[in-house]
XYZ file of C-alpha atoms in Angstrom:
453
model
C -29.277 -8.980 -14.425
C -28.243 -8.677 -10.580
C -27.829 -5.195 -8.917
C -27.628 -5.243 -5.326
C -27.038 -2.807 -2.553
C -26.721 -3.466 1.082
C -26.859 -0.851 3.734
C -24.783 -1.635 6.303
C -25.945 0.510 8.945
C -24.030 -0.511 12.209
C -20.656 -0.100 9.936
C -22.150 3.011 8.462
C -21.171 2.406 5.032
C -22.736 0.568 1.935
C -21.324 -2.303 0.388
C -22.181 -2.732 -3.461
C -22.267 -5.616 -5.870
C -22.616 -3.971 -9.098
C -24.140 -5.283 -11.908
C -21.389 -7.699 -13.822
C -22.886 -5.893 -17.017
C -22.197 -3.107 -16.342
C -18.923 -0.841 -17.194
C -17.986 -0.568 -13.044
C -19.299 -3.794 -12.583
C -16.898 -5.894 -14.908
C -14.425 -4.991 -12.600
C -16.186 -6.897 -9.910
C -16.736 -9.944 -11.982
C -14.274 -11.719 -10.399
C -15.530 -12.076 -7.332
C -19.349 -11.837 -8.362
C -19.816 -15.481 -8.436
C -18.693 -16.075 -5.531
C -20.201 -13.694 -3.594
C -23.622 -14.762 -5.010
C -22.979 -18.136 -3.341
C -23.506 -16.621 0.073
C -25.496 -13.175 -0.795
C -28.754 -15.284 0.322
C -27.500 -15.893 4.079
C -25.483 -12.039 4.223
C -28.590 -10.323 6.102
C -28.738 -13.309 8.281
C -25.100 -13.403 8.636
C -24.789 -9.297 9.952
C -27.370 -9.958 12.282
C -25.034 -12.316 13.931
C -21.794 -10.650 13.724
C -23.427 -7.356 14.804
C -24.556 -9.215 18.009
C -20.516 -11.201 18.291
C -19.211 -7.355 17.919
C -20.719 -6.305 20.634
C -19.910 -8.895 23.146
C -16.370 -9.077 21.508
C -16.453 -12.555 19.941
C -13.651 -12.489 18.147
C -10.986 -14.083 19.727
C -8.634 -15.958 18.260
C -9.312 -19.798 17.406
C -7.358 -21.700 19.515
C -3.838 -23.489 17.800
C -4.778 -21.422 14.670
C -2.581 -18.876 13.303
C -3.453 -15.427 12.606
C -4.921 -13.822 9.554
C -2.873 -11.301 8.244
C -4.370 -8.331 6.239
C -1.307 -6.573 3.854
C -1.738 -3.033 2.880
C 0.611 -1.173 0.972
C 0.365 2.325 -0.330
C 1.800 3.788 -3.515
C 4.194 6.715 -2.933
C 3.387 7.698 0.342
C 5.940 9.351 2.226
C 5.813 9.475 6.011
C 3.412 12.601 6.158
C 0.396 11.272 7.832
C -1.019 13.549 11.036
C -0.909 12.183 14.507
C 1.214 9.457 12.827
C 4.393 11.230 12.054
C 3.609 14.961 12.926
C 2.042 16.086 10.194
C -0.843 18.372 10.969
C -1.814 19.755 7.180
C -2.606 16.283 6.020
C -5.884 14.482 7.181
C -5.338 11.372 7.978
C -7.767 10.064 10.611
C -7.811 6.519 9.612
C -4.418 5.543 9.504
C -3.755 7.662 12.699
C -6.814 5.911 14.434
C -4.651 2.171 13.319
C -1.344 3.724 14.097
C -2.858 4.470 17.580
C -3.777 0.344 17.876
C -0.154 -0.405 16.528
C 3.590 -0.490 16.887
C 5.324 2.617 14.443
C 8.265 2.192 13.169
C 9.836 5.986 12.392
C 13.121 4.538 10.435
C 11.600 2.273 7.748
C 13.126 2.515 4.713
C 12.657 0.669 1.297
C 15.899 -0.821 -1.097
C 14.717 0.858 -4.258
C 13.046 4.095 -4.568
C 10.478 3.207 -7.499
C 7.614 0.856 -7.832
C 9.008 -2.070 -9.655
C 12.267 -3.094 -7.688
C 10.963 -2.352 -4.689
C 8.042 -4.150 -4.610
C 10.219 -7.229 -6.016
C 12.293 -6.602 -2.857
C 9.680 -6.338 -0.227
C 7.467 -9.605 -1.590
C 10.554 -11.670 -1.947
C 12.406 -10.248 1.412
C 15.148 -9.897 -1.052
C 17.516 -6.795 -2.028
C 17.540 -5.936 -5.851
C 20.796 -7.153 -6.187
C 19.283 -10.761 -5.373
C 16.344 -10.305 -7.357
C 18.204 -8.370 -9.954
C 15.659 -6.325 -10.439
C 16.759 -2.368 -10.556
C 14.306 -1.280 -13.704
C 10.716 -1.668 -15.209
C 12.114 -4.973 -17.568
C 13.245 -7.302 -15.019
C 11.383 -9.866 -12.640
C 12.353 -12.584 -9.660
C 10.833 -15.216 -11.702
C 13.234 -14.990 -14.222
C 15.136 -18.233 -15.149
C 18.394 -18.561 -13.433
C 16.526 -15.870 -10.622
C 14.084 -16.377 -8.449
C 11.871 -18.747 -10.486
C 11.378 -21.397 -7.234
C 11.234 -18.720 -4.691
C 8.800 -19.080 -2.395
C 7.187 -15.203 -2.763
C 5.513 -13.506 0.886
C 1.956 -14.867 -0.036
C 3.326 -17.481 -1.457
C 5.049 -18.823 2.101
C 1.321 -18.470 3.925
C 0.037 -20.374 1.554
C 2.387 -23.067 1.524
C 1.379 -23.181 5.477
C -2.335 -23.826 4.971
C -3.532 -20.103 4.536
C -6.364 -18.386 1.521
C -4.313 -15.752 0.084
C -6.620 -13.654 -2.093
C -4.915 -9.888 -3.122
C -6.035 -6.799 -5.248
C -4.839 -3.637 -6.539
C -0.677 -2.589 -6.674
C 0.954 -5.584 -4.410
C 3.124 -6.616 -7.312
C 4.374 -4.194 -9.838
C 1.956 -4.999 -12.855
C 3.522 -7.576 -15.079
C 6.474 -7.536 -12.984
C 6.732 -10.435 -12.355
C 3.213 -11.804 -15.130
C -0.337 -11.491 -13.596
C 0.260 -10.785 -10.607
C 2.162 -14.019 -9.388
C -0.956 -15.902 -10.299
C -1.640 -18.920 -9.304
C 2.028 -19.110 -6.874
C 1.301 -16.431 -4.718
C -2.431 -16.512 -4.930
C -5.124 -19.430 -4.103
C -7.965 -19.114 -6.970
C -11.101 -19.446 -4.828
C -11.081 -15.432 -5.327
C -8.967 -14.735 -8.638
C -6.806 -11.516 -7.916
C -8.326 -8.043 -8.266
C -5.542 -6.446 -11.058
C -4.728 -2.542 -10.193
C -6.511 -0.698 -12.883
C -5.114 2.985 -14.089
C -7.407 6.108 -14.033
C -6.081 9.442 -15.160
C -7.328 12.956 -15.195
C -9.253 13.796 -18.249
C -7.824 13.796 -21.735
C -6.098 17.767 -22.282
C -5.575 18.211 -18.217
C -2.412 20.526 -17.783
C -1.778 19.442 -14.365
C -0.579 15.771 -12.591
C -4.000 16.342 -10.436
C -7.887 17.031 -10.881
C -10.861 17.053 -8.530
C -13.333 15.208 -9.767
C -16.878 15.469 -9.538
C -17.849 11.442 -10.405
C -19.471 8.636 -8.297
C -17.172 6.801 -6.130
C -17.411 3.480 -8.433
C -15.276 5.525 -11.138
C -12.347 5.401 -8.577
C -10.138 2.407 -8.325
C -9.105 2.705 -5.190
C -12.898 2.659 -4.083
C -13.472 -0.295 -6.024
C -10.204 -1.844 -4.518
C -11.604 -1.235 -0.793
C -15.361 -2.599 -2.104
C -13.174 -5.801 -2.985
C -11.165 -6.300 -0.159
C -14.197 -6.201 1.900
C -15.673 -8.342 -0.192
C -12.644 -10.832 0.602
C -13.390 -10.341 4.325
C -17.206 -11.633 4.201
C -15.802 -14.586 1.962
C -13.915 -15.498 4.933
C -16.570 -14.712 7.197
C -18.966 -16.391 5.496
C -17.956 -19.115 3.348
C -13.866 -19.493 4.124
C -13.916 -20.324 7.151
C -11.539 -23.387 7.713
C -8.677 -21.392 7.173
C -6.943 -18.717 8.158
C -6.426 -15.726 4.955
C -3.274 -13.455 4.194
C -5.274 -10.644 2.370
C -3.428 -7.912 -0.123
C -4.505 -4.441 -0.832
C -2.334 -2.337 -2.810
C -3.993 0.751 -2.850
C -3.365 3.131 -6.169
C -2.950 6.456 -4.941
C -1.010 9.243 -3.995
C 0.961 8.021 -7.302
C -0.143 10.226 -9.975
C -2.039 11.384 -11.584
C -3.523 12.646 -8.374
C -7.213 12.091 -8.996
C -9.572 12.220 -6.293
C -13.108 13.334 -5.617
C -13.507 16.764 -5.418
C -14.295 16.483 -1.490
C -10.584 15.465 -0.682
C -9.830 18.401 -2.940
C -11.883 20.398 -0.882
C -9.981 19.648 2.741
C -7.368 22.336 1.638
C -6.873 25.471 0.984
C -3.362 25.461 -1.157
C -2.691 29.373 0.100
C -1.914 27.529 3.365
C 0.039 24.621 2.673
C 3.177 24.674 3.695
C 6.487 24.590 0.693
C 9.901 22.283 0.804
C 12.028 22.964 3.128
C 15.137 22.757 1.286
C 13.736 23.382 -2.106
C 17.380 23.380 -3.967
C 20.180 21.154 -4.096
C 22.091 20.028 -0.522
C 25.951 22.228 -0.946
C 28.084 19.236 -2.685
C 25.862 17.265 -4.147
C 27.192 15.206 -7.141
C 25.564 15.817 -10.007
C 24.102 12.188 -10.339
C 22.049 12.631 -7.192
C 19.504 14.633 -9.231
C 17.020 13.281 -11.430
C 14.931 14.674 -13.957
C 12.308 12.136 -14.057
C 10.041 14.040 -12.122
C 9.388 15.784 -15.146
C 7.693 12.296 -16.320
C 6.428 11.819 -12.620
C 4.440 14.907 -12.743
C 3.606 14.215 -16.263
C 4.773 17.414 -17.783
C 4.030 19.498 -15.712
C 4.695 22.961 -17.367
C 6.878 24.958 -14.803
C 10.589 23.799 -15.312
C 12.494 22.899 -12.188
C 15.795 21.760 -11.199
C 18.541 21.293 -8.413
C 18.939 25.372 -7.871
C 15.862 26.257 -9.751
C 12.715 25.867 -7.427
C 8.883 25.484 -8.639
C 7.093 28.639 -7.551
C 5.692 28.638 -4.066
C 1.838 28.984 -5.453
C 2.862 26.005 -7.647
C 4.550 23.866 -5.131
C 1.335 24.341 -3.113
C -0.970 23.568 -5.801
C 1.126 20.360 -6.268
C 0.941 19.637 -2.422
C -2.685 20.116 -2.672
C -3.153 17.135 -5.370
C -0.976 14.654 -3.456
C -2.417 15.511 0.279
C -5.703 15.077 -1.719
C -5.020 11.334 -3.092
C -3.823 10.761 0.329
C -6.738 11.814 2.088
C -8.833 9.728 -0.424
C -6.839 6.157 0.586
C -7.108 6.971 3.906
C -10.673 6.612 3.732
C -10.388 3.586 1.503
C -8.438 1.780 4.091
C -10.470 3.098 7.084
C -13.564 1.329 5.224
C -11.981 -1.828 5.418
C -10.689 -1.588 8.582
C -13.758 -0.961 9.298
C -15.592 -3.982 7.823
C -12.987 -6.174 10.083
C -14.104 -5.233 13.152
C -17.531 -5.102 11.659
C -17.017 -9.150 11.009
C -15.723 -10.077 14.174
C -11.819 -10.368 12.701
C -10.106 -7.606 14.186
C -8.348 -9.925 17.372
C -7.544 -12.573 15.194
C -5.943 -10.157 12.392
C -2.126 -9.058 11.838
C -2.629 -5.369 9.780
C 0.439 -3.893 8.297
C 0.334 -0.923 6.548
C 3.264 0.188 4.283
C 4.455 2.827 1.940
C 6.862 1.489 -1.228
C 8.513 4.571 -0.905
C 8.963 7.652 -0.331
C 8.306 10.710 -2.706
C 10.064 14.179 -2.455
C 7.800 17.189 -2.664
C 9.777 19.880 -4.114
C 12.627 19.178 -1.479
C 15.933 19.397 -3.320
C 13.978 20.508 -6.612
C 12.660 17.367 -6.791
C 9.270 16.232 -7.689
C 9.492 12.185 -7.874
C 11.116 9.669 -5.984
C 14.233 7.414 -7.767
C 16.852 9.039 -5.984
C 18.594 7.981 -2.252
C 17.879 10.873 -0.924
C 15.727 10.194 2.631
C 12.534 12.037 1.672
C 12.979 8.917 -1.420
C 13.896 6.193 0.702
C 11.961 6.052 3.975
C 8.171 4.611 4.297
C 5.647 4.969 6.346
C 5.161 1.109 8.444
C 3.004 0.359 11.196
C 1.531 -3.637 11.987
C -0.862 -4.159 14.269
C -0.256 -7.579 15.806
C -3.201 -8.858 18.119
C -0.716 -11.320 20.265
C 1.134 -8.585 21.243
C -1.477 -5.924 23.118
C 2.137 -4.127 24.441
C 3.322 -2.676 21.616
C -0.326 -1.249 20.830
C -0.114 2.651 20.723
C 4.352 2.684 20.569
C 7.059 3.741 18.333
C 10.234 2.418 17.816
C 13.537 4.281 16.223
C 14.669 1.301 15.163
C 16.021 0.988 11.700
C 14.201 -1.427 9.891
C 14.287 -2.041 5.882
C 10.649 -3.331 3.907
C 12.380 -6.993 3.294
C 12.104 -7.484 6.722
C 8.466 -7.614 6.620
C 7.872 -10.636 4.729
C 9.827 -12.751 7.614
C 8.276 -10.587 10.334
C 4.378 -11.355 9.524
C 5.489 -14.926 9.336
C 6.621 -15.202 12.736
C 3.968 -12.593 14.096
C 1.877 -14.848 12.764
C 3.097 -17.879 14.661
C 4.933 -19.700 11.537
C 7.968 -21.185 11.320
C 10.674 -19.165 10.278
C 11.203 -18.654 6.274
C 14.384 -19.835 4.437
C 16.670 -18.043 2.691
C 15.889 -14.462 2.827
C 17.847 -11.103 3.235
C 15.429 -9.524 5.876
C 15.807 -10.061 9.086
C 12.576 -10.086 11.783
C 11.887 -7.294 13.380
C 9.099 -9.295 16.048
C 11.434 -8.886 18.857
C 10.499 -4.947 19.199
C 6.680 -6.082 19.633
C 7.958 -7.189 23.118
C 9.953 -3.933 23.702
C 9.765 -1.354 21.629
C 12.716 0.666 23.158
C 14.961 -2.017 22.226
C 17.941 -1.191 20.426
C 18.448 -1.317 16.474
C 19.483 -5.326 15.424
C 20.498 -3.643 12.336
C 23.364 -0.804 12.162
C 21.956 0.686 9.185
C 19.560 0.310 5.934
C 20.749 0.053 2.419
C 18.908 1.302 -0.157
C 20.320 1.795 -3.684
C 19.507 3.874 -7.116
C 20.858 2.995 -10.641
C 21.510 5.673 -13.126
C 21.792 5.078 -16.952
C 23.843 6.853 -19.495
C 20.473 8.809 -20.647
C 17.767 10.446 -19.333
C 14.923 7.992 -18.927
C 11.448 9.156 -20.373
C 9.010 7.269 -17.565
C 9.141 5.644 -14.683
C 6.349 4.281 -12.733
């Protein structure tokens, strides 16, 4: 059997190719064999790119379009640090790529849970096209969506790899993943894999004491580098569109105990507004938190506020899990620069939505309120050095990313769509809002529902 480890030392991180025996290593096995096609030439291959890093040889082939790299996050609200203002959480990665990028402070998604919006965003369609509101429903459903032509799916069609891992789609929503319509099969897609705190935990969160292979979202941001030497190495007659959808802060907030260990929960600021807004209708409120923070034992409601030691000890878990991705995606930010792809690369980062901390009494997202609704977006877009470093206040809604990579990346326009490109602020980012406002929508049923994801 094969167990390899390569130091990296100019990107000052390791890169591991576990052995496919092994229990972390059958999570690899997708993309073992083809890695082992170019692991021979990879020393060779560093030596190279170290020495094209540092004279910068990276620009853009000509008459090619760009790469795209697609991150989205799980239930990250707009709380990062330098990002959006938001000092207790560490957050240097994302802050060091919002710095590089254009940040969009009025994003907001058209469902606030995992399922509908993601069928939104990946389609550029609202759930009332997809008909998709709930964790049953799909756009490839006959008399739906079944020859829609899916976000990968369009760069594809136009000559790109599109490889993905981790949360892009909603799992089984629509089957595996999209596979093989959104996805080309020269790397099968990486499938999100859940990991919860150990069996009798009390609490939605646990620091955990484990090596970093027992983490998905580590083994998510091994892969995805893993994609980016494919195309360095052995893809390289096309251009890739490249999907992370990275696990946490959705719960159960699990995290190595050093992310734990960046706060002290005595100092963490509560909600707010930690009790219903005067007027609110009764079907604002959810209780679904309750399955969102799976049980957790202090009760809570619209007037009834979690104790300020336990809303801190909550805040502590989730500011955690965030802490953890950050570092995740800073690793393979990391290993694109490292290869000589960061001039030729569209990134766009994303939340799916939002997620309310104890403001209102809630602890979950599937309502309309904003804390539910608005995401965290920023795209760094190589062709456009201006907007490097900017914000913009425009309103913008997550189906308009799907047409606004395309033309960032220099492809015709897509057909057919509900979102609208928001490229024009990359040119001038004071511009004023195309759209007058963002729609986002929340069903309710007769009954409580048990789980959502």
């Amino acid at each position: 059997s094969l167990s390899l480890s390569l130091s990296l030392t100019s990107m000052g991180m390791k890169v591991k190719f576990p052995d496919s025996q092994s229990a972390t290593g059958t999570i690899y096995n997708q993309v073992t064999l083809a890695k082992m096609k170019f692991l021979v030439c990879l020393v060779a291959v560093a030596l190279v790119d170290r020495a094209a890093a540092a004279t910068g040889a990276d620009d853009t082939p000509p008459n090619r379009p760009y790469n795209v790299l697609f991150i989205v996050v799980d239930d990250l609200r707009p709380e990062l640090n330098l990002t959006y203002g938001h000092s207790a959480v560490s957050t240097p990665h994302l802050d060091a790529l919002a710095s590089q990028s254009l940040v969009f402070d009025r994003a907001y998604c058209q469902e606030a849970v995992c399922a509908p919006s993601r069928n939104s965003f990946m389609t550029g369609r609202r759930p009332d096209t997809t008909r998709a509101w709930n964790f049953i429903d799909h756009f490839r459903e006959k008399d739906v969506g079944a020859e829609w032509v899916s976000l990968p799916q369009y760069f594809k069609n136009h000559g790109y790899y599109t490889w993905g891992g981790g949360k892009l789609y909603h799992p089984g929503l629509p089957p595996n993943n999209d596979e093989p319509l959104s996805w080309t099969q020269e790397m099968p897609y990486f499938p999100v894999k859940e990991t919860s705190c150990p069996k009798g935990t009390s609490t939605p969160f646990c620091s955990v004491d484990a090596p970093m292979d027992e983490f998905f979202d580590y083994q998510l941001s091994q892969h995805t580098i893993g994609l980016l030497e494919a195309a360095t190495l052995n893809f390289t007659d096309k251009p890739f569109f490249i999907g992370a959808g990275f696990r946490r802060p959705h719960v159960w907030w699990r995290a190595p105990k050093r992310f734990f260990d960046l706060y002290d929960a005595s100092t963490l600021a509560v909600a707010q507004h930690p009790t219903a807004p005067t007027g609110m209708p009764d079907i604002a409120f959810t209780t679904e938190g309750a399955a969102d923070i799976h049980h957790w034992p202090q009760g809570f409601g619209p007037n009834d506020p979690e104790p300020h030691d336990a809303q801190q000890e909550l805040r502590r878990g989730y500011y955690a899990s965030v802490s953890f991705v950050d570092e995740q995606i800073g690793a393979v930010l990391k290993a694109l620069d490292h290869y000589g792809l960061s001039k030729s690369t569209i990134v766009s980062v994303n939340g799916d939505h939002g997620w309310q901390l104890g403001e209102h009494g809630e602890w979950a997202k599937h309502t309309n309120f904003e804390l539910a609704a608005r995401v965290p977006l920023m795209i760094r877009a190589p062709s456009k050095p201006q907007s490097a470093g900017n914000r913009s206040s425009a309103i913008v809604e997550l189906i308009d990313i799907y047409p606004t990579l395309a033309e960032l990346a220099g492809l015709p326009p897509p057909a057919d769509l509900n979102g609208t490109s928001f490229a024009p602020y990359f040119d001038d980012h004071t511009k004023p809002s195309i759209k007058d406002a963002a729609f986002f929508q929340f069903p309710r049923p007769k009954e409580p529902i048990s789980s959502l994801g």
